[in-house]
Amino acid sequence: MERIELDEEHLRRRFITAGVLLLFGAALLAYAVMKFLTPAAGWQVIQANSTGEASCAEEITFLYEAASPAEVKAAAARYTDACQRAYRLFHCRQEFEAVVNVCTLNRRPNEVLAVDGALYEALATAVGGGRRELYLGPIYARYGDLFFCQDDAQLVNYDPRLSADVAREYQEVLAYANDPQSIEVELLGENQVRLRVSEAYLAYAEREGIDRFIDFAWMQDAFVVDLLAGELEAGGFTKGVLSSYDGFTRNLDSREGSYEYPLYHRQGGEVRFAANMRYWGPASMVCLRDFPTSEQDFGRFYTLRSGEVRTPYLDTADALCRNGVSSLLCYGREKGCGQLLMEMIPVYITEDFRPEAVAAMAADGVQSVFCQGAAVYYTEAQAVLEVSEEGGYTAERIGP
C-alpha cells in the first residue's frame, strides 16, 4: 500500500469522522491512554536516536525506568538498532543491502534464502497450524487503500461488500492464497526459507501486476514488538514496557509492582471506557478492536455514513473484514505477541463470536477480557478489574 499525502479537507473529514465515532468517550479515551503511556516518577519515554536511517520507532512507545543518564543512552542505542533492524526485515516493498527481508522473499520465489532468525521465527509463527493470513499480500495491497478514501463512494474500488467485481477479484486471489499447492512458506531449518509459488500463480501474478505474495500487513507490529523485546532483554534492559499504537504490548519488567491497562468498548457510534485491568509483568498483551485510539489509527479504520466500520482484519475465507466483538484483549506470560495474535485470529475474526472459544484459550495459557452489553467478561481467576460504575459496567468471569 502506498501512503498518500492527505490534503487539509481530507484531514478535516477524517477528524470529524473520528469525533462522531468517539463522541463523549473521546475525552475519557485520551485521558486514559495518556495515563497508560505517561511514566511515573523515575520513568521516561526512550526515544530512538536520529540517525537518518528509517525505522519503526514512530509506531512504538518504549517506557523505561533508568537509574542514570548513561543507562538511558545505552537503552536508546539498543532500541534504535532494534527498530532499524525490524523495519528492514519486515518491509514488503523495499529491499536493503545485505538484508533478506519480506520483499526479497516476494521477489525471489522458489529460491532457498537465509533469513534473520527473528524473521524466520515470525514466519514460522504466522503460518503455524495452517494459518493463511500471511498469503493475502495481494489483497492487503489493494484493500489498504480503502482507509484513505475521502468519501463512501470511493470504497467501491476496494470493498468486496460494496462491489461484486472487487469481491470476484479477491476470490481469484484467494483461490491461490488458500491453496498450499499454489503458495507455501517452506521452513527448511537453520533459518533457511523458500517461498514456493506455483507456475500457475506466478503466471496469474504477472498478468495482474502482483508483486506481493506475502505480507504481515496489520499483523506486523506483533512481530516487531517481539523482536524489540528480545533485543532489549538480551541487552539487559528489562525495566520497561513496549507498546505499539495498534494494540501490541510487551511488558519486560519482572520486579514487584503492578501496571494498568485501560479497556474500551464501542456501542454503536460511542466508545466508552469500561474498566482498568491491573496486571503484573512480564507479560505479552494483544488488543484487537474496531475503533481508533490515536491519530495513527486513522490509517486502519474507516467509518461509513451509515455507521458501519471497516477494519483491517480480513477473513481468509472471503476477504471480508470481520470482528466478533468491539474489542478483545488477550494476554499471556509464556507467549509473545505474535503467538497470541495467531491464536486470537480465529476467535476474533468471525461473525459468530463464541465466549466458550475464549474460555478454551485460557486452558492454553491465553487469558482474555472483552465486553458484551454492559458486562466485562474475563477468564483469569486472579484478574483485578476496576470497572466503570459510571458507565454501568459489571465484571463477570467465564470459564472453569
Coordinates of C-alpha atoms in Angstrom, one line a residue:
M1 CA 0.0 0.0 0.0
E2 CA 1.4 3.4 -1.0
R3 CA 0.7 6.0 1.7
I4 CA -0.6 9.2 0.1
E5 CA -0.4 12.8 1.3
L6 CA -3.7 13.9 2.6
D7 CA -5.0 17.3 1.8
E8 CA -6.4 19.5 4.5
E9 CA -10.0 18.8 3.5
H10 CA -9.3 15.1 3.8
L11 CA -7.8 15.5 7.3
R12 CA -10.7 17.6 8.4
R13 CA -13.2 15.0 7.3
R14 CA -11.3 12.2 9.0
F15 CA -11.1 14.1 12.2
I16 CA -14.8 14.9 12.0
T17 CA -15.5 11.2 11.4
A18 CA -13.4 10.3 14.4
G19 CA -15.2 12.8 16.5
V20 CA -18.6 11.3 15.6
L21 CA -17.3 7.9 16.3
L22 CA -15.9 8.6 19.7
L23 CA -18.5 11.1 20.9
F24 CA -18.4 11.6 24.7
G25 CA -15.9 8.8 25.1
A26 CA -13.1 10.8 23.4
A27 CA -12.1 12.7 26.4
L28 CA -12.0 9.7 28.6
L29 CA -10.2 7.7 26.0
A30 CA -7.5 10.4 25.6
Y31 CA -7.1 10.7 29.3
A32 CA -6.7 7.0 29.9
V33 CA -4.3 6.4 27.0
M34 CA -2.1 9.2 28.2
K35 CA -2.3 7.8 31.7
F36 CA -1.2 4.4 30.4
L37 CA 1.6 5.9 28.3
T38 CA 2.8 8.6 30.7
P39 CA 5.6 7.3 33.0
A40 CA 5.5 7.8 36.7
A41 CA 8.4 9.4 38.6
G42 CA 11.7 7.8 37.5
W43 CA 10.2 6.5 34.3
Q44 CA 10.6 8.1 30.9
V45 CA 9.9 7.6 27.2
I46 CA 13.0 6.3 25.5
Q47 CA 13.3 7.9 22.1
A48 CA 15.2 6.3 19.2
N49 CA 18.2 8.2 18.2
S50 CA 18.1 10.3 15.0
T51 CA 20.5 8.5 12.7
G52 CA 19.0 9.3 9.3
E53 CA 18.0 5.6 8.9
A54 CA 14.4 4.5 8.6
S55 CA 13.0 2.6 11.5
C56 CA 9.7 1.5 13.1
A57 CA 10.2 3.7 16.2
E58 CA 7.3 6.1 15.3
E59 CA 4.9 3.2 15.7
I60 CA 6.2 2.1 19.1
T61 CA 6.4 3.7 22.6
F62 CA 9.2 2.5 24.9
L63 CA 8.7 3.3 28.6
Y64 CA 11.7 2.6 30.8
E65 CA 12.9 3.2 34.3
A66 CA 16.5 4.1 34.1
A67 CA 18.9 4.6 37.0
S68 CA 21.2 7.1 35.3
P69 CA 21.6 9.1 32.1
A70 CA 24.2 6.6 31.0
E71 CA 21.6 3.8 31.2
V72 CA 19.2 5.9 29.2
K73 CA 21.8 6.4 26.5
A74 CA 22.6 2.7 26.4
A75 CA 18.9 1.7 26.2
A76 CA 18.3 4.2 23.5
A77 CA 21.2 2.9 21.4
R78 CA 20.0 -0.7 21.7
Y79 CA 16.4 0.3 21.0
T80 CA 17.5 2.4 17.9
D81 CA 19.4 -0.5 16.4
A82 CA 16.5 -2.9 17.0
C83 CA 13.9 -0.6 15.4
Q84 CA 16.0 -0.2 12.3
R85 CA 16.6 -3.9 12.1
A86 CA 12.8 -4.6 12.4
Y87 CA 11.9 -2.0 9.8
R88 CA 14.2 -3.6 7.3
L89 CA 13.3 -7.2 7.9
F90 CA 9.5 -6.8 7.7
H91 CA 9.4 -4.3 4.8
C92 CA 7.5 -5.8 1.9
R93 CA 8.1 -3.2 -0.8
Q94 CA 11.8 -2.4 -0.4
E95 CA 15.0 -4.3 -0.2
F96 CA 18.0 -3.3 1.8
E97 CA 21.7 -4.0 1.3
A98 CA 22.8 -7.3 2.9
V99 CA 19.3 -8.0 4.2
V100 CA 17.0 -10.7 3.2
N101 CA 13.5 -9.4 4.1
V102 CA 9.9 -10.0 3.2
C103 CA 10.3 -8.0 0.0
T104 CA 13.3 -10.3 -1.0
L105 CA 11.1 -13.4 -0.5
N106 CA 8.4 -11.9 -2.7
R107 CA 10.8 -11.0 -5.5
R108 CA 12.7 -14.3 -5.4
P109 CA 10.0 -17.0 -5.1
N110 CA 11.1 -20.7 -5.2
E111 CA 14.7 -19.8 -4.1
V112 CA 16.2 -21.0 -0.8
L113 CA 17.2 -18.0 1.1
A114 CA 18.9 -17.5 4.5
V115 CA 16.9 -15.0 6.7
D116 CA 17.4 -13.4 10.0
G117 CA 16.4 -15.6 12.9
A118 CA 13.7 -13.1 14.0
L119 CA 12.1 -13.2 10.6
Y120 CA 12.3 -17.0 10.4
E121 CA 10.6 -17.2 13.8
A122 CA 7.9 -14.7 12.7
L123 CA 7.2 -16.7 9.5
A124 CA 7.0 -19.9 11.4
T125 CA 4.5 -18.4 13.9
A126 CA 2.4 -16.7 11.2
V127 CA 1.9 -20.0 9.2
G128 CA 1.8 -22.3 12.1
G129 CA -1.2 -24.5 12.3
G130 CA -2.0 -23.9 8.7
R131 CA -2.9 -20.2 9.1
R132 CA -3.1 -18.4 5.7
E133 CA -3.4 -14.7 6.6
L134 CA 0.2 -14.1 5.5
Y135 CA -0.7 -15.1 2.0
L136 CA -3.2 -12.4 1.5
G137 CA -0.5 -10.0 0.3
P138 CA -2.1 -9.0 -3.0
I139 CA -5.4 -8.3 -1.2
Y140 CA -3.9 -6.3 1.6
A141 CA -2.1 -4.2 -1.0
R142 CA -5.3 -3.1 -2.6
Y143 CA -7.7 -3.2 0.4
G144 CA -5.4 -1.0 2.5
D145 CA -6.2 2.0 0.2
L146 CA -9.8 1.8 1.5
F147 CA -8.7 3.6 4.7
F148 CA -7.6 6.6 2.8
C149 CA -10.8 7.2 0.9
Q150 CA -12.3 10.6 1.2
D151 CA -15.9 9.6 0.6
D152 CA -18.0 6.5 0.9
A153 CA -18.5 6.4 -2.9
Q154 CA -14.8 5.6 -3.3
L155 CA -15.0 2.4 -1.3
V156 CA -16.5 0.6 -4.2
N157 CA -12.9 0.3 -5.6
Y158 CA -11.7 -1.7 -2.7
D159 CA -14.5 -3.1 -0.6
P160 CA -15.9 -6.5 -1.6
R161 CA -19.0 -5.8 0.4
L162 CA -19.9 -3.0 -1.9
S163 CA -18.6 -4.3 -5.2
A164 CA -19.3 -7.6 -6.8
D165 CA -16.3 -7.0 -9.2
V166 CA -13.9 -6.4 -6.3
A167 CA -15.3 -9.5 -4.5
R168 CA -14.7 -11.6 -7.6
E169 CA -11.2 -10.3 -8.0
Y170 CA -10.4 -11.1 -4.3
Q171 CA -11.8 -14.5 -4.8
E172 CA -9.4 -15.1 -7.7
V173 CA -6.5 -14.3 -5.4
L174 CA -8.0 -16.4 -2.5
A175 CA -8.1 -19.4 -4.8
Y176 CA -4.3 -19.3 -4.8
A177 CA -3.7 -17.8 -1.4
N178 CA -5.7 -20.6 0.4
D179 CA -4.1 -23.4 -1.7
P180 CA -0.9 -24.9 -0.2
Q181 CA -0.1 -26.3 -3.6
S182 CA -0.1 -22.8 -5.1
I183 CA 1.9 -21.0 -2.4
E184 CA 3.6 -22.0 0.8
V185 CA 6.4 -20.8 3.1
E186 CA 8.8 -23.7 3.4
L187 CA 10.8 -23.6 6.7
L188 CA 13.9 -25.6 6.0
G189 CA 15.7 -25.2 9.3
E190 CA 18.8 -23.2 10.2
N191 CA 17.0 -20.0 9.1
Q192 CA 16.6 -21.3 5.5
V193 CA 13.3 -20.3 3.8
R194 CA 11.8 -20.9 0.4
L195 CA 8.6 -19.1 -0.7
R196 CA 7.2 -21.8 -3.0
V197 CA 4.9 -20.4 -5.7
S198 CA 3.3 -22.5 -8.4
E199 CA 3.8 -21.7 -12.1
A200 CA 0.1 -21.0 -12.4
Y201 CA 0.1 -18.5 -9.6
L202 CA 3.3 -16.8 -11.0
A203 CA 1.6 -16.5 -14.4
Y204 CA -1.5 -15.1 -12.8
A205 CA 0.6 -12.6 -10.8
E206 CA 2.4 -11.4 -13.9
R207 CA -0.9 -10.9 -15.8
E208 CA -2.4 -8.9 -12.8
G209 CA 0.7 -7.0 -11.9
I210 CA 1.0 -8.7 -8.5
D211 CA 4.4 -8.3 -6.8
R212 CA 3.5 -9.1 -3.2
F213 CA 2.7 -12.7 -2.4
I214 CA 3.1 -12.5 1.4
D215 CA 2.7 -9.6 3.7
F216 CA 2.4 -9.3 7.5
A217 CA 0.3 -6.2 7.0
W218 CA -1.9 -5.4 10.0
M219 CA -0.2 -8.2 12.0
Q220 CA 3.3 -6.8 11.5
D221 CA 3.7 -4.9 14.8
A222 CA 3.0 -8.0 16.8
F223 CA 6.2 -9.5 15.5
V224 CA 8.1 -6.2 15.6
V225 CA 7.3 -5.8 19.3
D226 CA 8.5 -9.3 19.9
L227 CA 11.8 -8.6 18.1
L228 CA 12.3 -5.4 20.0
A229 CA 11.6 -7.2 23.3
G230 CA 14.1 -9.9 22.5
E231 CA 16.8 -7.4 21.7
L232 CA 16.2 -5.3 24.8
E233 CA 16.1 -8.4 27.1
A234 CA 19.3 -9.7 25.5
G235 CA 20.9 -6.3 26.4
G236 CA 19.6 -6.4 30.0
F237 CA 17.1 -3.6 29.5
T238 CA 14.1 -5.2 31.2
K239 CA 12.7 -2.4 33.4
G240 CA 10.3 -1.3 30.7
V241 CA 7.2 -1.7 28.5
L242 CA 6.9 -1.7 24.7
S243 CA 3.6 -0.7 23.2
S244 CA 2.6 -0.3 19.5
Y245 CA -0.2 2.2 18.6
D246 CA -2.2 -0.7 17.1
G247 CA -2.6 -2.8 20.2
F248 CA 0.6 -4.9 20.8
T249 CA 2.4 -4.7 24.2
R250 CA 5.3 -6.4 25.8
N251 CA 6.0 -5.8 29.5
L252 CA 9.6 -6.8 30.3
D253 CA 9.5 -5.9 33.9
S254 CA 9.8 -8.8 36.4
R255 CA 10.1 -6.7 39.5
E256 CA 7.3 -6.2 42.0
G257 CA 4.7 -3.7 41.2
S258 CA 1.6 -3.6 39.0
Y259 CA 0.5 -1.9 35.8
E260 CA -2.8 -0.8 34.5
Y261 CA -4.3 -1.5 31.1
P262 CA -7.4 0.6 30.1
L263 CA -10.2 -1.3 28.4
Y264 CA -12.7 0.3 26.0
H265 CA -15.9 -0.8 24.4
R266 CA -17.7 0.5 21.3
Q267 CA -21.5 0.6 21.4
G268 CA -23.0 2.0 18.2
G269 CA -21.1 5.2 17.5
E270 CA -19.9 5.7 21.0
V271 CA -16.7 4.4 22.5
R272 CA -16.9 4.0 26.3
F273 CA -14.3 3.4 29.0
A274 CA -15.2 0.1 30.5
A275 CA -12.5 -0.9 33.0
N276 CA -8.9 -0.8 34.1
M277 CA -7.2 -4.1 34.3
R278 CA -4.3 -4.3 36.8
Y279 CA -1.6 -6.8 35.8
W280 CA 1.9 -7.8 36.7
G281 CA 4.8 -8.2 34.3
P282 CA 6.4 -9.7 32.4
A283 CA 3.6 -10.3 30.0
S284 CA 2.5 -10.0 26.4
M285 CA -0.8 -8.3 25.5
V286 CA -2.7 -8.0 22.3
C287 CA -5.8 -5.9 21.8
L288 CA -7.8 -6.2 18.6
R289 CA -10.5 -3.5 18.3
D290 CA -12.7 -1.9 15.7
F291 CA -12.2 1.8 16.7
P292 CA -9.3 4.2 16.6
T293 CA -7.5 5.4 19.7
S294 CA -4.9 7.7 18.1
E295 CA -4.2 9.8 15.0
Q296 CA -2.1 7.0 13.6
D297 CA -5.2 4.7 13.7
F298 CA -7.0 6.7 11.0
G299 CA -5.0 4.6 8.5
R300 CA -6.6 1.4 9.9
F301 CA -10.3 2.2 10.1
Y302 CA -13.0 3.7 8.0
T303 CA -16.4 4.7 9.3
L304 CA -19.2 4.9 6.7
R305 CA -22.0 7.4 6.9
S306 CA -24.2 4.5 7.9
G307 CA -22.1 3.9 11.0
E308 CA -20.6 0.7 9.7
V309 CA -16.9 0.3 10.3
R310 CA -14.3 -1.2 8.0
T311 CA -11.3 -2.7 9.8
P312 CA -8.1 -4.3 8.6
Y313 CA -9.0 -7.8 9.9
L314 CA -9.8 -9.8 6.8
D315 CA -11.2 -13.3 6.9
T316 CA -9.2 -15.7 4.7
A317 CA -12.4 -17.3 3.5
D318 CA -13.8 -14.3 1.6
A319 CA -11.6 -11.3 2.3
L320 CA -14.4 -9.6 4.2
C321 CA -13.4 -7.7 7.4
R322 CA -14.9 -9.1 10.5
N323 CA -14.7 -8.7 14.2
G324 CA -16.8 -10.7 16.6
V325 CA -16.7 -8.1 19.4
S326 CA -15.8 -4.5 19.5
S327 CA -12.5 -5.3 21.3
L328 CA -10.8 -8.3 22.6
L329 CA -7.8 -8.2 24.9
C330 CA -5.7 -11.3 25.3
Y331 CA -2.6 -11.7 27.4
G332 CA -0.1 -14.3 28.4
R333 CA 3.2 -14.7 30.3
E334 CA 4.7 -17.5 28.3
K335 CA 4.0 -16.4 24.7
G336 CA 5.0 -13.5 22.6
C337 CA 2.5 -11.1 20.9
G338 CA 2.9 -13.0 17.6
Q339 CA 1.8 -16.3 19.1
L340 CA -1.1 -14.6 21.0
L341 CA -2.3 -13.0 17.8
M342 CA -2.4 -16.1 15.8
E343 CA -4.4 -17.9 18.5
M344 CA -6.8 -14.9 18.7
I345 CA -7.5 -14.6 15.0
P346 CA -10.0 -17.5 14.6
V347 CA -11.7 -16.4 17.7
Y348 CA -11.9 -12.7 16.8
I349 CA -12.2 -12.5 13.0
T350 CA -15.7 -14.0 12.9
E351 CA -19.3 -13.1 12.8
D352 CA -20.1 -15.8 15.3
F353 CA -18.2 -14.8 18.4
R354 CA -18.3 -17.6 21.0
P355 CA -17.3 -16.9 24.6
E356 CA -16.6 -20.6 25.0
A357 CA -13.8 -20.3 22.4
V358 CA -12.3 -17.5 24.5
A359 CA -12.6 -19.7 27.6
A360 CA -10.9 -22.6 25.8
M361 CA -7.8 -20.4 25.1
A362 CA -7.4 -19.9 28.8
A363 CA -6.6 -23.6 29.1
D364 CA -3.6 -22.9 26.8
G365 CA -2.3 -20.0 28.9
V366 CA -4.1 -17.2 27.0
Q367 CA -6.3 -15.1 29.2
S368 CA -8.9 -12.7 27.8
V369 CA -11.1 -9.7 28.6
F370 CA -13.9 -8.5 26.4
C371 CA -17.2 -6.6 26.7
Q372 CA -20.7 -7.5 25.6
G373 CA -23.5 -5.2 26.6
A374 CA -22.7 -3.7 29.9
A375 CA -20.7 -6.7 31.1
V376 CA -16.9 -7.0 31.2
Y377 CA -16.0 -10.7 30.8
Y378 CA -12.7 -12.1 31.9
T379 CA -11.1 -15.5 32.1
E380 CA -8.3 -15.3 34.7
A381 CA -9.3 -16.1 38.2
Q382 CA -6.7 -13.8 39.6
A383 CA -7.6 -10.9 37.3
V384 CA -8.1 -7.5 39.0
L385 CA -10.6 -5.3 37.2
E386 CA -11.8 -1.9 38.2
V387 CA -15.0 -1.4 36.1
S388 CA -16.5 1.9 35.3
E389 CA -19.5 2.2 37.6
E390 CA -20.4 5.5 35.9
G391 CA -20.8 3.6 32.6
G392 CA -22.9 0.9 34.3
Y393 CA -20.4 -1.9 33.7
T394 CA -20.1 -5.0 35.8
A395 CA -17.5 -7.7 35.7
E396 CA -18.2 -11.4 35.2
R397 CA -15.8 -14.3 35.0
I398 CA -16.2 -17.0 32.4
G399 CA -14.6 -20.5 32.2
P400 CA -13.8 -23.1 34.7

